[in-house]
Short mmCIF file of C-alpha atoms in Angstrom, two decimals:
data_model
loop_
_atom_site.label_atom_id
_atom_site.label_comp_id
_atom_site.label_asym_id
_atom_site.label_seq_id
_atom_site.Cartn_x
_atom_site.Cartn_y
_atom_site.Cartn_z
CA MET A 1 -3.39 36.96 -21.16
CA GLN A 2 1.07 37.14 -21.34
CA THR A 3 2.84 34.97 -20.19
CA VAL A 4 6.97 35.07 -19.43
CA GLU A 5 9.46 32.00 -19.44
CA THR A 6 11.43 33.35 -16.52
CA LEU A 7 13.06 29.68 -15.09
CA ASN A 8 13.67 27.09 -17.97
CA GLU A 9 16.55 24.78 -15.79
CA GLY A 10 16.65 21.20 -16.09
CA LEU A 11 13.21 19.95 -15.32
CA LYS A 12 12.36 23.16 -13.44
CA ARG A 13 10.18 25.67 -15.22
CA ALA A 14 8.74 29.00 -14.35
CA PHE A 15 6.24 31.64 -15.39
CA THR A 16 4.83 34.95 -14.19
CA LEU A 17 1.21 34.95 -16.27
CA THR A 18 -0.37 38.31 -16.11
CA ILE A 19 -3.74 38.89 -16.69
CA THR A 20 -5.32 41.17 -17.28
CA ALA A 21 -8.09 42.96 -14.93
CA LYS A 22 -10.26 43.92 -17.82
CA ASP A 23 -10.61 39.45 -18.44
CA ILE A 24 -11.41 39.14 -15.06
CA ASP A 25 -14.13 41.60 -15.33
CA ALA A 26 -15.61 40.53 -18.67
CA LYS A 27 -15.87 36.92 -16.18
CA VAL A 28 -17.62 38.85 -13.52
CA ASP A 29 -20.02 39.69 -16.53
CA VAL A 30 -20.90 36.56 -17.61
CA GLU A 31 -21.71 35.88 -14.20
CA LEU A 32 -23.80 38.45 -13.33
CA LYS A 33 -25.91 37.08 -16.60
CA ARG A 34 -26.26 33.63 -15.49
CA LEU A 35 -27.27 34.90 -11.70
CA ALA A 36 -29.42 38.04 -12.33
CA PRO A 37 -32.71 35.07 -13.32
CA GLN A 38 -32.40 33.81 -10.14
CA MET A 39 -31.39 36.27 -7.24
CA LYS A 40 -34.18 38.12 -5.26
CA MET A 41 -34.72 41.54 -3.23
CA PRO A 42 -37.11 42.54 -2.52
CA GLY A 43 -38.80 45.67 -3.93
CA PHE A 44 -37.76 43.97 -7.42
CA ARG A 45 -39.88 40.80 -8.51
CA PRO A 46 -37.86 37.93 -9.00
CA GLY A 47 -35.63 37.63 -12.18
CA LYS A 48 -36.02 41.68 -11.87
CA VAL A 49 -33.08 42.87 -9.82
CA PRO A 50 -31.17 45.45 -11.52
CA ALA A 51 -26.68 43.96 -12.83
CA ASN A 52 -24.90 46.79 -10.85
CA LEU A 53 -26.91 46.28 -7.85
CA ILE A 54 -26.05 42.48 -7.98
CA ARG A 55 -22.09 44.03 -8.55
CA LYS A 56 -22.62 46.31 -5.70
CA MET A 57 -23.95 44.18 -3.14
CA HIS A 58 -21.65 40.58 -4.31
CA GLY A 59 -19.28 41.80 -6.56
CA PRO A 60 -16.13 41.04 -4.39
CA ALA A 61 -16.77 38.06 -3.17
CA LEU A 62 -17.74 37.25 -8.06
CA THR A 63 -14.17 38.74 -8.33
CA GLN A 64 -12.25 37.02 -6.18
CA ASP A 65 -14.81 33.63 -8.14
CA ALA A 66 -13.53 34.55 -11.98
CA LEU A 67 -10.04 35.83 -10.06
CA ASN A 68 -9.73 32.25 -9.75
CA ALA A 69 -11.43 30.39 -12.87
CA ALA A 70 -8.91 32.61 -14.99
CA ILE A 71 -5.63 32.04 -12.97
CA GLN A 72 -6.85 27.67 -13.20
CA GLU A 73 -8.04 28.17 -17.11
CA GLY A 74 -4.44 31.12 -17.48
CA VAL A 75 -2.51 27.58 -15.58
CA GLN A 76 -4.04 25.49 -17.95
CA THR A 77 -3.63 26.85 -21.47
CA LEU A 78 -0.45 27.69 -20.78
CA VAL A 79 0.53 23.61 -20.07
CA ALA A 80 -0.85 22.63 -23.53
CA GLU A 81 0.41 25.73 -25.34
CA LYS A 82 4.04 25.22 -24.48
CA GLN A 83 3.60 21.50 -24.73
CA LEU A 84 4.36 21.09 -21.21
CA ARG A 85 4.39 17.19 -19.07
CA PRO A 86 4.74 18.59 -14.79
CA ALA A 87 5.66 15.55 -13.20
CA MET A 88 3.27 17.37 -10.35
CA GLN A 89 0.69 19.44 -9.75
CA PRO A 90 2.15 23.24 -11.16
CA SER A 91 3.08 25.73 -8.14
CA VAL A 92 1.04 28.98 -8.54
CA GLU A 93 1.34 31.87 -5.85
CA LEU A 94 -0.55 35.15 -6.33
CA GLU A 95 2.35 38.06 -6.45
CA ASP A 96 1.63 39.76 -3.26
CA GLY A 97 -0.03 43.26 -2.78
CA TYR A 98 -3.06 42.37 -5.86
CA ASP A 99 -6.07 44.06 -4.74
CA LEU A 100 -9.18 43.43 -7.28
CA GLY A 101 -9.91 45.07 -10.06
CA LYS A 102 -6.14 45.30 -11.01
CA ASP A 103 -4.03 43.11 -12.84
CA ALA A 104 -3.44 39.48 -11.75
CA VAL A 105 0.43 38.88 -11.38
CA VAL A 106 0.83 34.49 -11.17
CA LYS A 107 3.62 33.71 -10.45
CA VAL A 108 3.74 29.19 -11.85
CA GLU A 109 6.40 26.60 -10.56
CA MET A 110 6.67 23.08 -11.93
CA GLU A 111 8.90 19.68 -13.01
CA VAL A 112 8.58 18.40 -15.57
CA LEU A 113 8.93 15.15 -16.82
CA PRO A 114 11.98 14.24 -18.83
CA GLN A 115 11.90 12.93 -22.52
CA VAL A 116 13.36 9.49 -21.38
CA PRO A 117 15.35 7.80 -24.64
CA ALA A 118 13.56 5.27 -26.92
CA PRO A 119 13.55 2.36 -24.32
CA ALA A 120 16.26 -0.23 -25.49
CA ILE A 121 14.38 -3.34 -24.82
CA ASP A 122 16.28 -5.44 -27.85
CA GLY A 123 18.03 -8.68 -26.85
CA LEU A 124 16.20 -9.73 -23.28
CA LYS A 125 17.10 -12.48 -21.65
CA LEU A 126 15.72 -14.13 -18.36
CA GLU A 127 15.93 -17.34 -17.01
CA ARG A 128 12.25 -18.36 -15.55
CA LEU A 129 12.65 -21.13 -12.89
CA THR A 130 9.45 -23.52 -12.21
CA VAL A 131 8.28 -25.25 -9.20
CA PRO A 132 6.19 -28.93 -10.06
CA VAL A 133 3.66 -29.15 -8.13
CA ALA A 134 5.48 -32.12 -5.49
CA ASP A 135 2.88 -34.80 -4.01
CA GLU A 136 4.32 -34.07 -0.59
CA ALA A 137 3.40 -31.12 -0.90
CA VAL A 138 -0.24 -31.96 -1.39
CA THR A 139 -0.71 -34.58 1.01
CA GLU A 140 0.74 -31.71 3.16
CA GLN A 141 -1.63 -29.34 2.34
CA LEU A 142 -4.45 -32.20 2.61
CA GLN A 143 -3.55 -32.55 6.07
CA LYS A 144 -3.31 -29.63 8.25
CA PHE A 145 -6.46 -29.08 6.72
CA ALA A 146 -7.74 -33.05 8.35
CA ASP A 147 -5.85 -30.70 11.48
CA GLN A 148 -7.79 -28.56 11.43
CA GLN A 149 -11.50 -30.29 11.18
CA LYS A 150 -10.33 -32.45 13.77
CA LYS A 151 -12.60 -33.41 16.77
CA TRP A 152 -11.60 -33.32 20.49
CA ASP A 153 -12.78 -36.11 22.83
CA ASP A 154 -13.23 -35.26 26.51
CA ALA A 155 -10.57 -37.48 28.31
CA LYS A 156 -10.62 -39.19 31.86
CA PRO A 157 -9.88 -37.35 35.18
CA THR A 158 -6.70 -38.87 36.44
CA TYR A 159 -5.43 -37.93 32.30
CA LYS A 160 -2.69 -35.88 32.46
CA ALA A 161 -2.01 -34.03 29.60
CA LYS A 162 0.93 -34.46 27.11
CA MET A 163 2.15 -32.40 24.01
CA GLY A 164 -1.21 -32.53 21.31
CA ASP A 165 -3.72 -32.00 23.82
CA LEU A 166 -6.37 -29.10 24.32
CA VAL A 167 -6.82 -27.16 27.83
CA THR A 168 -8.86 -25.45 29.24
CA VAL A 169 -7.59 -23.02 31.51
CA ASP A 170 -8.67 -19.83 33.88
CA PHE A 171 -5.71 -17.44 34.26
CA VAL A 172 -4.84 -14.90 36.19
CA GLY A 173 -1.64 -12.51 35.65
CA LYS A 174 0.78 -10.59 37.70
CA THR A 175 3.77 -9.23 38.42
CA ALA A 176 7.01 -10.52 39.68
CA ASP A 177 6.07 -8.25 42.60
CA GLY A 178 2.59 -9.81 42.83
CA VAL A 179 -0.29 -7.23 41.14
CA ALA A 180 -2.30 -8.70 38.55
CA PHE A 181 -1.47 -7.29 35.20
CA GLU A 182 -3.85 -4.76 33.01
CA GLY A 183 -5.35 -7.86 30.28
CA GLY A 184 -3.93 -10.69 32.20
CA THR A 185 -6.70 -12.31 33.09
CA GLY A 186 -9.07 -15.08 31.13
CA THR A 187 -11.48 -17.94 31.51
CA ASP A 188 -11.94 -20.86 29.21
CA MET A 189 -8.78 -20.12 27.26
CA GLY A 190 -8.02 -23.19 25.36
CA VAL A 191 -4.44 -23.72 25.19
CA GLU A 192 -3.10 -26.60 22.18
CA LEU A 193 0.36 -28.18 23.65
CA GLY A 194 2.65 -27.76 21.44
CA ALA A 195 0.98 -25.32 19.15
CA GLY A 196 3.19 -21.96 19.80
CA ARG A 197 0.73 -19.67 19.66
CA LEU A 198 1.46 -18.46 23.24
CA ILE A 199 4.75 -17.04 25.19
CA PRO A 200 7.64 -19.43 25.87
CA GLY A 201 7.04 -21.83 28.58
CA PHE A 202 3.18 -21.38 29.24
CA GLU A 203 2.23 -24.12 27.12
CA ASP A 204 5.56 -26.72 28.27
CA GLN A 205 4.13 -26.17 32.05
CA LEU A 206 0.81 -27.47 31.60
CA VAL A 207 2.75 -30.59 30.42
CA GLY A 208 1.20 -33.34 32.85
CA VAL A 209 -1.46 -31.12 34.21
CA LYS A 210 -5.31 -32.89 35.57
CA THR A 211 -9.07 -31.81 34.89
CA GLY A 212 -9.36 -29.44 38.28
CA ASP A 213 -5.44 -29.28 39.51
CA ASP A 214 -4.53 -25.79 40.24
CA LYS A 215 -0.43 -24.24 38.97
CA VAL A 216 0.95 -21.78 39.01
CA LEU A 217 3.49 -21.13 35.87
CA ASN A 218 6.23 -19.08 35.99
CA VAL A 219 7.47 -17.22 32.61
CA THR A 220 9.32 -13.92 31.13
CA PHE A 221 7.18 -12.51 28.21
CA PRO A 222 9.77 -11.43 25.16
CA GLU A 223 11.62 -8.36 25.08
CA GLU A 224 10.42 -7.46 21.28
CA TYR A 225 6.66 -7.68 23.19
CA GLN A 226 4.69 -4.70 22.51
CA GLU A 227 2.71 -4.06 25.75
CA LYS A 228 6.07 -2.23 26.42
CA SER A 229 5.51 -2.45 30.40
CA LEU A 230 5.85 -6.49 29.85
CA ALA A 231 8.39 -6.54 27.28
CA GLY A 232 11.20 -9.21 29.32
CA GLN A 233 9.78 -9.33 32.83
CA PRO A 234 9.60 -11.63 34.53
CA ALA A 235 5.73 -13.13 35.58
CA THR A 236 3.24 -15.37 37.46
CA PHE A 237 0.04 -17.44 36.04
CA ASP A 238 -2.24 -19.06 38.33
CA ILE A 239 -3.85 -21.02 36.88
CA THR A 240 -6.98 -23.54 36.97
CA VAL A 241 -7.21 -26.35 34.78
CA LYS A 242 -11.67 -26.82 33.56
CA SER A 243 -10.11 -29.30 31.53
CA VAL A 244 -8.29 -31.64 29.30
CA LYS A 245 -9.46 -32.99 25.97
CA THR A 246 -7.26 -35.26 23.07
CA ALA A 247 -7.03 -35.03 19.58
CA GLY A 248 -9.16 -36.77 17.82
CA GLU A 249 -7.29 -39.08 14.65
CA SER A 250 -7.27 -36.74 11.93
CA LYS A 251 -7.95 -38.41 8.71
CA ILE A 252 -7.90 -38.20 5.14
CA ASP A 253 -11.06 -39.15 3.28
CA GLU A 254 -14.16 -38.39 1.87
CA ASP A 255 -16.16 -37.11 4.76
CA LEU A 256 -13.04 -34.15 5.19
CA ALA A 257 -13.66 -33.36 1.85
CA LYS A 258 -17.40 -33.04 2.55
CA SER A 259 -16.81 -31.44 5.73
CA LEU A 260 -15.62 -28.62 3.66
CA GLY A 261 -18.98 -28.34 1.14
CA LEU A 262 -17.16 -30.27 -1.22
CA GLU A 263 -18.51 -33.34 -3.32
CA SER A 264 -15.22 -35.17 -2.74
CA LEU A 265 -11.90 -35.36 -2.30
CA GLU A 266 -10.65 -35.54 -5.01
CA GLN A 267 -12.39 -32.64 -5.61
CA LEU A 268 -10.75 -30.64 -2.54
CA THR A 269 -6.55 -32.40 -4.00
CA GLY A 270 -7.30 -31.14 -7.59
CA LEU A 271 -8.11 -27.49 -5.40
CA LEU A 272 -5.01 -27.01 -3.82
CA LYS A 273 -3.25 -28.60 -6.06
CA GLY A 274 -4.41 -25.69 -8.26
CA GLN A 275 -3.86 -23.21 -5.77
CA ILE A 276 -0.17 -24.68 -4.84
CA GLU A 277 0.60 -24.23 -8.15
CA GLN A 278 -0.42 -20.54 -8.20
CA GLU A 279 1.39 -19.83 -5.48
CA HIS A 280 4.30 -21.37 -7.58
CA ASN A 281 3.71 -18.97 -10.54
CA GLY A 282 3.17 -16.00 -8.81
CA LEU A 283 6.58 -16.84 -7.17
CA THR A 284 8.71 -17.21 -10.48
CA ARG A 285 6.91 -14.28 -11.59
CA THR A 286 8.70 -12.05 -8.76
CA HIS A 287 11.00 -13.40 -10.21
CA MET A 288 11.38 -13.65 -13.07
CA LYS A 289 10.08 -8.96 -12.59
CA ARG A 290 13.30 -8.62 -10.69
CA LYS A 291 15.81 -9.53 -13.29
CA LEU A 292 13.76 -7.77 -15.85
CA LEU A 293 13.50 -4.63 -13.79
CA ASP A 294 17.46 -5.17 -13.11
CA GLN A 295 18.07 -5.10 -16.68
CA LEU A 296 15.90 -2.22 -17.47
CA ALA A 297 17.76 -0.21 -14.70
CA GLU A 298 21.05 -1.07 -16.11
CA GLY A 299 20.28 -0.32 -19.37
CA HIS A 300 19.02 3.61 -18.72
CA ASP A 301 19.91 7.05 -17.03
CA PHE A 302 18.46 9.16 -17.23
CA GLU A 303 17.24 12.92 -15.66
CA VAL A 304 14.25 12.64 -13.24
CA PRO A 305 11.83 15.23 -11.31
CA PRO A 306 13.41 16.12 -7.59
CA SER A 307 9.44 16.05 -6.29
CA MET A 308 8.53 13.41 -7.90
CA VAL A 309 12.31 11.29 -6.23
CA GLU A 310 10.66 13.29 -3.10
CA ALA A 311 7.00 11.98 -2.91
CA GLU A 312 8.39 8.29 -3.40
CA PHE A 313 11.30 8.99 -0.70
CA ASN A 314 8.78 10.33 2.21
CA GLN A 315 6.51 6.85 1.36
CA ILE A 316 8.26 4.88 1.67
CA TRP A 317 10.26 6.67 4.94
CA SER A 318 6.78 6.99 5.99
CA GLN A 319 6.33 3.21 6.31
CA LEU A 320 9.85 2.78 7.47
CA GLN A 321 8.72 5.09 11.21
CA HIS A 322 5.58 3.11 11.23
CA GLU A 323 7.65 -0.51 11.39
CA ALA A 324 10.25 1.11 13.41
CA THR A 325 7.29 1.94 15.66
CA HIS A 326 6.94 -1.50 16.63
CA GLU A 327 9.77 -2.46 17.15
CA ALA A 328 11.89 -3.43 20.57
CA ASP A 329 14.00 -0.44 20.59
CA PRO A 330 11.90 2.48 18.75
CA GLU A 331 14.83 4.10 18.98
CA ALA A 332 17.37 2.43 17.66
CA ALA A 333 15.52 1.23 14.75
CA MET A 334 15.22 4.43 14.17
CA ALA A 335 18.76 6.01 14.10
CA GLU A 336 19.27 2.76 11.54
CA MET A 337 16.96 3.64 9.47
CA GLU A 338 18.26 7.94 9.76
CA GLY A 339 22.28 6.55 9.09
CA GLU A 340 20.90 4.73 5.58
CA ARG A 341 18.55 7.49 4.73
CA ASP A 342 20.97 8.26 1.64
CA ASP A 343 20.12 4.59 0.33
CA TYR A 344 16.72 4.98 1.02
CA ARG A 345 16.57 8.54 -1.86
CA LYS A 346 18.71 6.28 -3.21
CA ILE A 347 16.04 3.91 -4.11
CA ALA A 348 12.80 6.12 -4.91
CA GLU A 349 15.04 6.96 -7.61
CA ARG A 350 15.36 3.99 -8.92
CA ARG A 351 12.13 3.52 -8.32
CA VAL A 352 10.52 6.92 -10.03
CA ARG A 353 12.96 6.26 -12.88
CA LEU A 354 11.50 2.53 -13.25
CA GLY A 355 8.13 3.60 -13.65
CA LEU A 356 9.53 6.79 -16.22
CA LEU A 357 10.65 3.87 -18.11
CA LEU A 358 7.74 1.05 -18.09
CA SER A 359 5.45 4.32 -19.12
CA GLU A 360 7.65 5.34 -22.08
CA ILE A 361 7.36 1.64 -23.27
CA GLY A 362 3.66 1.09 -22.44
CA GLN A 363 2.60 4.03 -24.50
CA ALA A 364 5.55 3.56 -27.51
CA ASN A 365 4.11 -0.61 -27.84
CA GLY A 366 -0.34 0.36 -27.49
CA VAL A 367 -0.39 -0.62 -23.58
CA GLU A 368 -3.71 0.30 -22.85
CA VAL A 369 -6.15 -0.84 -19.98
CA SER A 370 -9.85 -0.73 -21.49
CA ASN A 371 -12.68 0.99 -19.37
CA GLN A 372 -13.64 -2.12 -18.56
CA GLU A 373 -10.74 -3.54 -17.04
CA MET A 374 -10.62 0.07 -15.46
CA GLN A 375 -14.21 -0.69 -14.16
CA ARG A 376 -14.03 -4.18 -12.79
CA LEU A 377 -10.67 -2.76 -10.18
CA LEU A 378 -12.25 -0.18 -9.30
CA ALA A 379 -15.54 -1.74 -8.46
CA GLN A 380 -13.16 -4.08 -6.57
CA ALA A 381 -11.25 -0.98 -4.61
CA ALA A 382 -14.84 0.03 -4.10
CA GLN A 383 -15.56 -2.96 -1.79
CA GLN A 384 -12.61 -1.89 0.44
CA TYR A 385 -15.85 0.33 1.45
CA PRO A 386 -18.86 0.53 3.79
CA ALA A 387 -21.88 -0.44 1.72
CA GLU A 388 -22.88 3.35 1.96
CA GLN A 389 -19.92 4.83 1.06
CA ARG A 390 -19.27 3.20 -2.17
CA GLN A 391 -20.78 5.00 -4.50
CA GLN A 392 -19.21 8.02 -2.91
CA PHE A 393 -15.66 6.81 -3.36
CA MET A 394 -16.88 5.67 -6.99
CA GLN A 395 -17.91 9.33 -7.49
CA TYR A 396 -15.05 10.56 -6.23
CA VAL A 397 -12.23 8.27 -8.67
CA GLN A 398 -14.46 9.23 -11.80
CA GLN A 399 -14.07 13.25 -11.25
CA GLU A 400 -10.32 12.82 -10.00
CA PRO A 401 -7.90 11.79 -12.64
CA MET A 402 -5.10 11.29 -10.05
CA ALA A 403 -7.12 8.97 -7.61
CA ALA A 404 -7.87 7.39 -11.30
CA ALA A 405 -4.51 6.54 -12.57
CA GLN A 406 -2.98 5.64 -9.32
CA LEU A 407 -5.56 2.64 -8.98
CA ARG A 408 -4.96 2.05 -12.68
CA ALA A 409 -1.18 2.12 -11.72
CA PRO A 410 -0.45 -1.08 -10.92
CA LEU A 411 -2.25 -2.99 -13.70
CA TYR A 412 -0.93 -0.89 -16.68
CA GLU A 413 2.86 -2.33 -15.14
CA ASP A 414 1.71 -5.64 -14.92
CA LYS A 415 0.89 -5.34 -18.31
CA VAL A 416 3.71 -3.97 -19.54
CA VAL A 417 5.94 -6.54 -18.12
CA ASP A 418 4.02 -9.12 -19.67
CA PHE A 419 4.21 -6.77 -22.72
CA LEU A 420 8.38 -7.49 -21.66
CA PHE A 421 8.23 -11.18 -21.09
CA GLU A 422 6.88 -12.37 -24.65
CA LYS A 423 9.55 -9.73 -26.08
CA ALA A 424 12.03 -11.50 -24.27
CA GLU A 425 14.11 -14.45 -24.58
CA ILE A 426 13.11 -17.10 -21.85
CA THR A 427 14.84 -20.40 -20.82
CA ASP A 428 13.20 -22.39 -18.41
CA ARG A 429 15.34 -24.14 -15.90
CA GLU A 430 13.48 -26.63 -12.99
CA ALA A 431 13.64 -25.57 -9.53
CA THR A 432 12.20 -26.24 -6.20
CA ARG A 433 10.06 -24.43 -3.85
CA GLU A 434 12.87 -24.01 -1.66
CA GLU A 435 15.72 -22.49 -4.28
CA LEU A 436 13.28 -20.07 -5.57
CA GLU A 437 12.71 -18.67 -2.44
CA ALA A 438 15.87 -18.22 -1.67
CA ALA A 439 16.87 -16.84 -5.23
CA ILE A 440 14.40 -14.11 -4.38
CA GLU A 441 15.92 -12.80 -1.30
CA SER A 442 18.59 -13.76 -1.98
CA GLU A 443 21.11 -10.95 -3.87
CA ASP A 444 21.31 -12.44 -7.07
CA GLY A 445 17.58 -13.05 -6.51
CA PHE A 446 17.12 -9.07 -6.54
CA ALA A 447 19.67 -8.87 -9.49
CA SER A 448 21.87 -10.23 -11.30
CA GLY A 449 25.33 -9.14 -12.68
CA THR A 450 27.06 -5.51 -11.69
CA HIS A 451 25.06 -2.58 -11.48
CA THR A 452 25.31 1.03 -11.59
CA HIS A 453 21.82 1.74 -9.87
CA ASP A 454 21.23 -1.64 -7.49
CA HIS A 455 20.89 0.59 -4.13
CA ASP A 456 17.38 -0.78 -3.10
CA ASN A 457 18.96 -5.10 -4.13
CA HIS A 458 21.52 -4.65 -2.30
CA LYS A 459 20.32 -4.18 0.88
CA PRO A 460 21.48 -6.03 4.31
CA LYS A 461 18.59 -8.11 5.29
CA LYS A 462 18.16 -6.94 9.19
CA LYS A 463 14.91 -5.29 8.92
CA ALA A 464 14.13 -7.16 6.04
CA ALA A 465 10.50 -6.66 5.78
CA ALA A 466 10.53 -3.20 5.77
CA LYS A 467 13.31 -2.40 3.87
CA LYS A 468 11.66 -5.34 1.27
CA GLN A 469 8.59 -3.70 0.89
CA ALA A 470 11.28 -0.27 -0.17
CA ALA A 471 13.27 -1.80 -1.86
CA ALA A 472 11.95 -4.84 -3.45
CA SER A 473 11.67 -4.53 -7.84
CA ASP A 474 8.18 -6.32 -7.55
CA GLU A 475 5.75 -4.03 -6.66
CA ALA A 476 4.25 -1.69 -8.65
CA VAL A 477 6.65 1.38 -9.72
CA THR A 478 4.66 3.86 -12.31
CA GLU A 479 1.23 5.60 -11.97
CA GLU A 480 0.06 6.76 -14.86
CA ALA A 481 0.61 10.33 -14.99
CA SER A 482 -3.66 12.26 -15.03
CA ALA A 483 -3.40 16.07 -17.18
CA SER A 484 -0.04 15.33 -18.80
CA ASP A 485 -1.26 11.52 -20.21
CA ALA A 486 2.46 10.33 -18.65
CA THR A 487 3.53 8.11 -16.39
CA GLU A 488 3.44 10.33 -13.24
CA GLU A 489 5.12 8.94 -10.03
CA ALA A 490 6.57 5.97 -8.20
CA LYS A 491 3.79 4.54 -7.23
CA PRO A 492 4.08 5.22 -3.16
CA ALA A 493 5.21 2.01 -0.64
CA LYS A 494 1.99 -0.13 0.74
CA LYS A 495 0.20 0.65 3.95
CA ALA A 496 2.18 -1.34 6.61
CA PRO A 497 -0.70 -4.31 7.45
CA ALA A 498 -2.10 -3.68 11.25
CA LYS A 499 -0.97 -5.39 13.78
CA LYS A 500 -2.73 -8.44 15.12
CA LYS A 501 -1.95 -10.12 17.99
CA ALA A 502 -2.61 -14.32 17.55
CA ALA A 503 -5.49 -14.92 19.93
CA PRO A 504 -4.06 -17.69 22.30
CA VAL A 505 -7.06 -20.19 22.13
CA GLU A 506 -8.32 -22.75 19.21
CA ALA A 507 -11.61 -21.62 17.50
CA GLU A 508 -13.21 -23.38 19.28
CA THR A 509 -13.05 -21.11 23.03
CA ALA A 510 -13.36 -18.19 22.73
CA VAL A 511 -11.13 -15.52 24.30
CA THR A 512 -10.08 -11.97 23.87
CA GLU A 513 -7.34 -10.85 21.06
CA SER A 514 -5.72 -8.62 23.54
CA SER A 515 -4.52 -11.16 26.27
CA PRO A 516 -1.11 -10.49 26.76
CA VAL A 517 -0.74 -14.27 26.83
CA ALA A 518 -0.73 -14.21 23.31
CA ALA A 519 2.56 -14.60 21.65
CA GLU A 520 3.14 -11.30 20.59
CA ASN A 521 6.10 -12.28 17.13
CA ALA A 522 2.92 -14.54 15.87
CA GLU A 523 1.54 -13.74 11.69
CA GLY A 524 -0.27 -10.60 11.60
CA THR A 525 -3.48 -10.67 10.05
CA GLU A 526 -3.27 -7.97 6.74
CA ALA A 527 -6.10 -4.99 6.51
CA ALA A 528 -6.81 -4.22 3.42
CA ASP A 529 -5.93 -1.03 2.23
CA ALA A 530 -8.13 1.54 1.70
CA PRO A 531 -7.99 4.27 -0.79
CA ALA A 532 -7.02 7.27 -0.45
CA LYS A 533 -9.47 9.88 1.71
CA LYS A 534 -11.39 12.01 -0.45
CA PRO A 535 -9.52 15.75 -0.03
CA ALA A 536 -10.50 18.98 0.33
CA ALA A 537 -11.28 21.43 -2.51
CA LYS A 538 -8.06 22.93 -4.00
CA LYS A 539 -7.98 26.17 -4.44
CA PRO A 540 -5.78 28.72 -6.67
CA ALA A 541 -4.68 30.81 -3.98
CA ALA A 542 -6.58 34.58 -4.60
CA LYS A 543 -5.98 36.38 -1.44
CA LYS A 544 -4.20 39.89 -0.83
CA ALA A 545 -1.71 37.94 1.31
CA ALA A 546 -1.81 34.11 -0.81
CA THR A 547 -0.02 31.60 0.73
CA LYS A 548 1.25 29.17 -2.58
CA THR A 549 -1.40 26.38 -3.48
CA GLU A 550 -1.64 24.07 -6.23
CA ALA A 551 -3.60 24.48 -9.94
#
């Protein structure tokens, strides 16, 4: 195989590989010898079919396979001999005009990882905001548990419902012109007055009703209501009151703990305190990590592969587009995004640079993810699949280095961050939870001082959820490369959680979650992010009219 470098500019490299017909034919001969004992053909005993006859019948297919194998080996040899570290999969293209039986000329293009300067990790200074667990916070959580376990007592027929009561109703929703709309009818729906689970005005107008009452409620759907035909529109609900119940006393006692499957109130209190402490520790770590990454970004600036930036930007942009489709005015949201496209590209560039930097720090200091840790990650990820697919998923990750690298990346980054925390000079300061959350949300929480690459930390706070998703420094930003054993790219923005309408009733009463009575701005339930499906196997280009493919 002959190799000629045709481009060496910045991080871009290009080569021409010439694979001789002799080399290809040699691979065909090897394959013929392997297949001959297995071949069956009329007139010949099994395994006795002449090689020249096999070549005549299957020669083109064998040559095609031999060419593909030669191209793959050629690219692998090129990367090894030139000591290249591809940032992404190389682009491989067979030169036009190739005919089977002749020399093959292959164009290979790639971007390589930059030489990251020795990271400056001495002199790091961080502030750790600590939040003690207040007794009031534990009591508040206990009260919430008690409220969730409260019992409902039937009220007398003459009793008029008050805030805090549970009213069970049948309902029929109608548009302003009196036409019942789809999904607007339900039976035995429990409404806890004052809980704020339903559209504005619905619960308030049930105050004062008695068992057996019929009433017409007049409401207006919110402008941001997901069902666009109803958003901002007036409507009525014909209500029949089936029952009114009052809440029994909520008690924080031993019985509460036992109703939750615990032995004592002391055990429940201890568990809740530990949970709150864990939440506080998570917030503290998030704040420290952002400060740490800001300092690293300030002190390091180097060229990053455009292809990696583009891949990260596309992930961010895809997430934003998904968020925009759930806005009250998707077109306006998309227009706002377009106006800030350059800012998001800078976010992507910063994240890729930080990813490469953290990987360099980790490799230079012997940070590793052990096989045991990797197996645990793999088992956890497999749980997101149906039982019958888990083994297939685990085999796929074990066979695909890039999939394994993506799975490994968040843990690897956390271990590098922990290493840097150990190196840093840390001072402690006690704060309230509100102060810590405010610090995380504010610009100062994202960055300290003046940044040269802090575009992601100083974004407007409109569309906060989507932008935090794209920009927050506490998201994993490293991903170890497969072939090059180096960081490959910044971690893609997480998949948006599936939107789930809030159920308009308490757990006691079954009702469809798609009821348009449900408040659309209620917090949804986050769906687990299923790992990417197994892609189709990629083959190097080898046909006459070959187009670009990946090795």
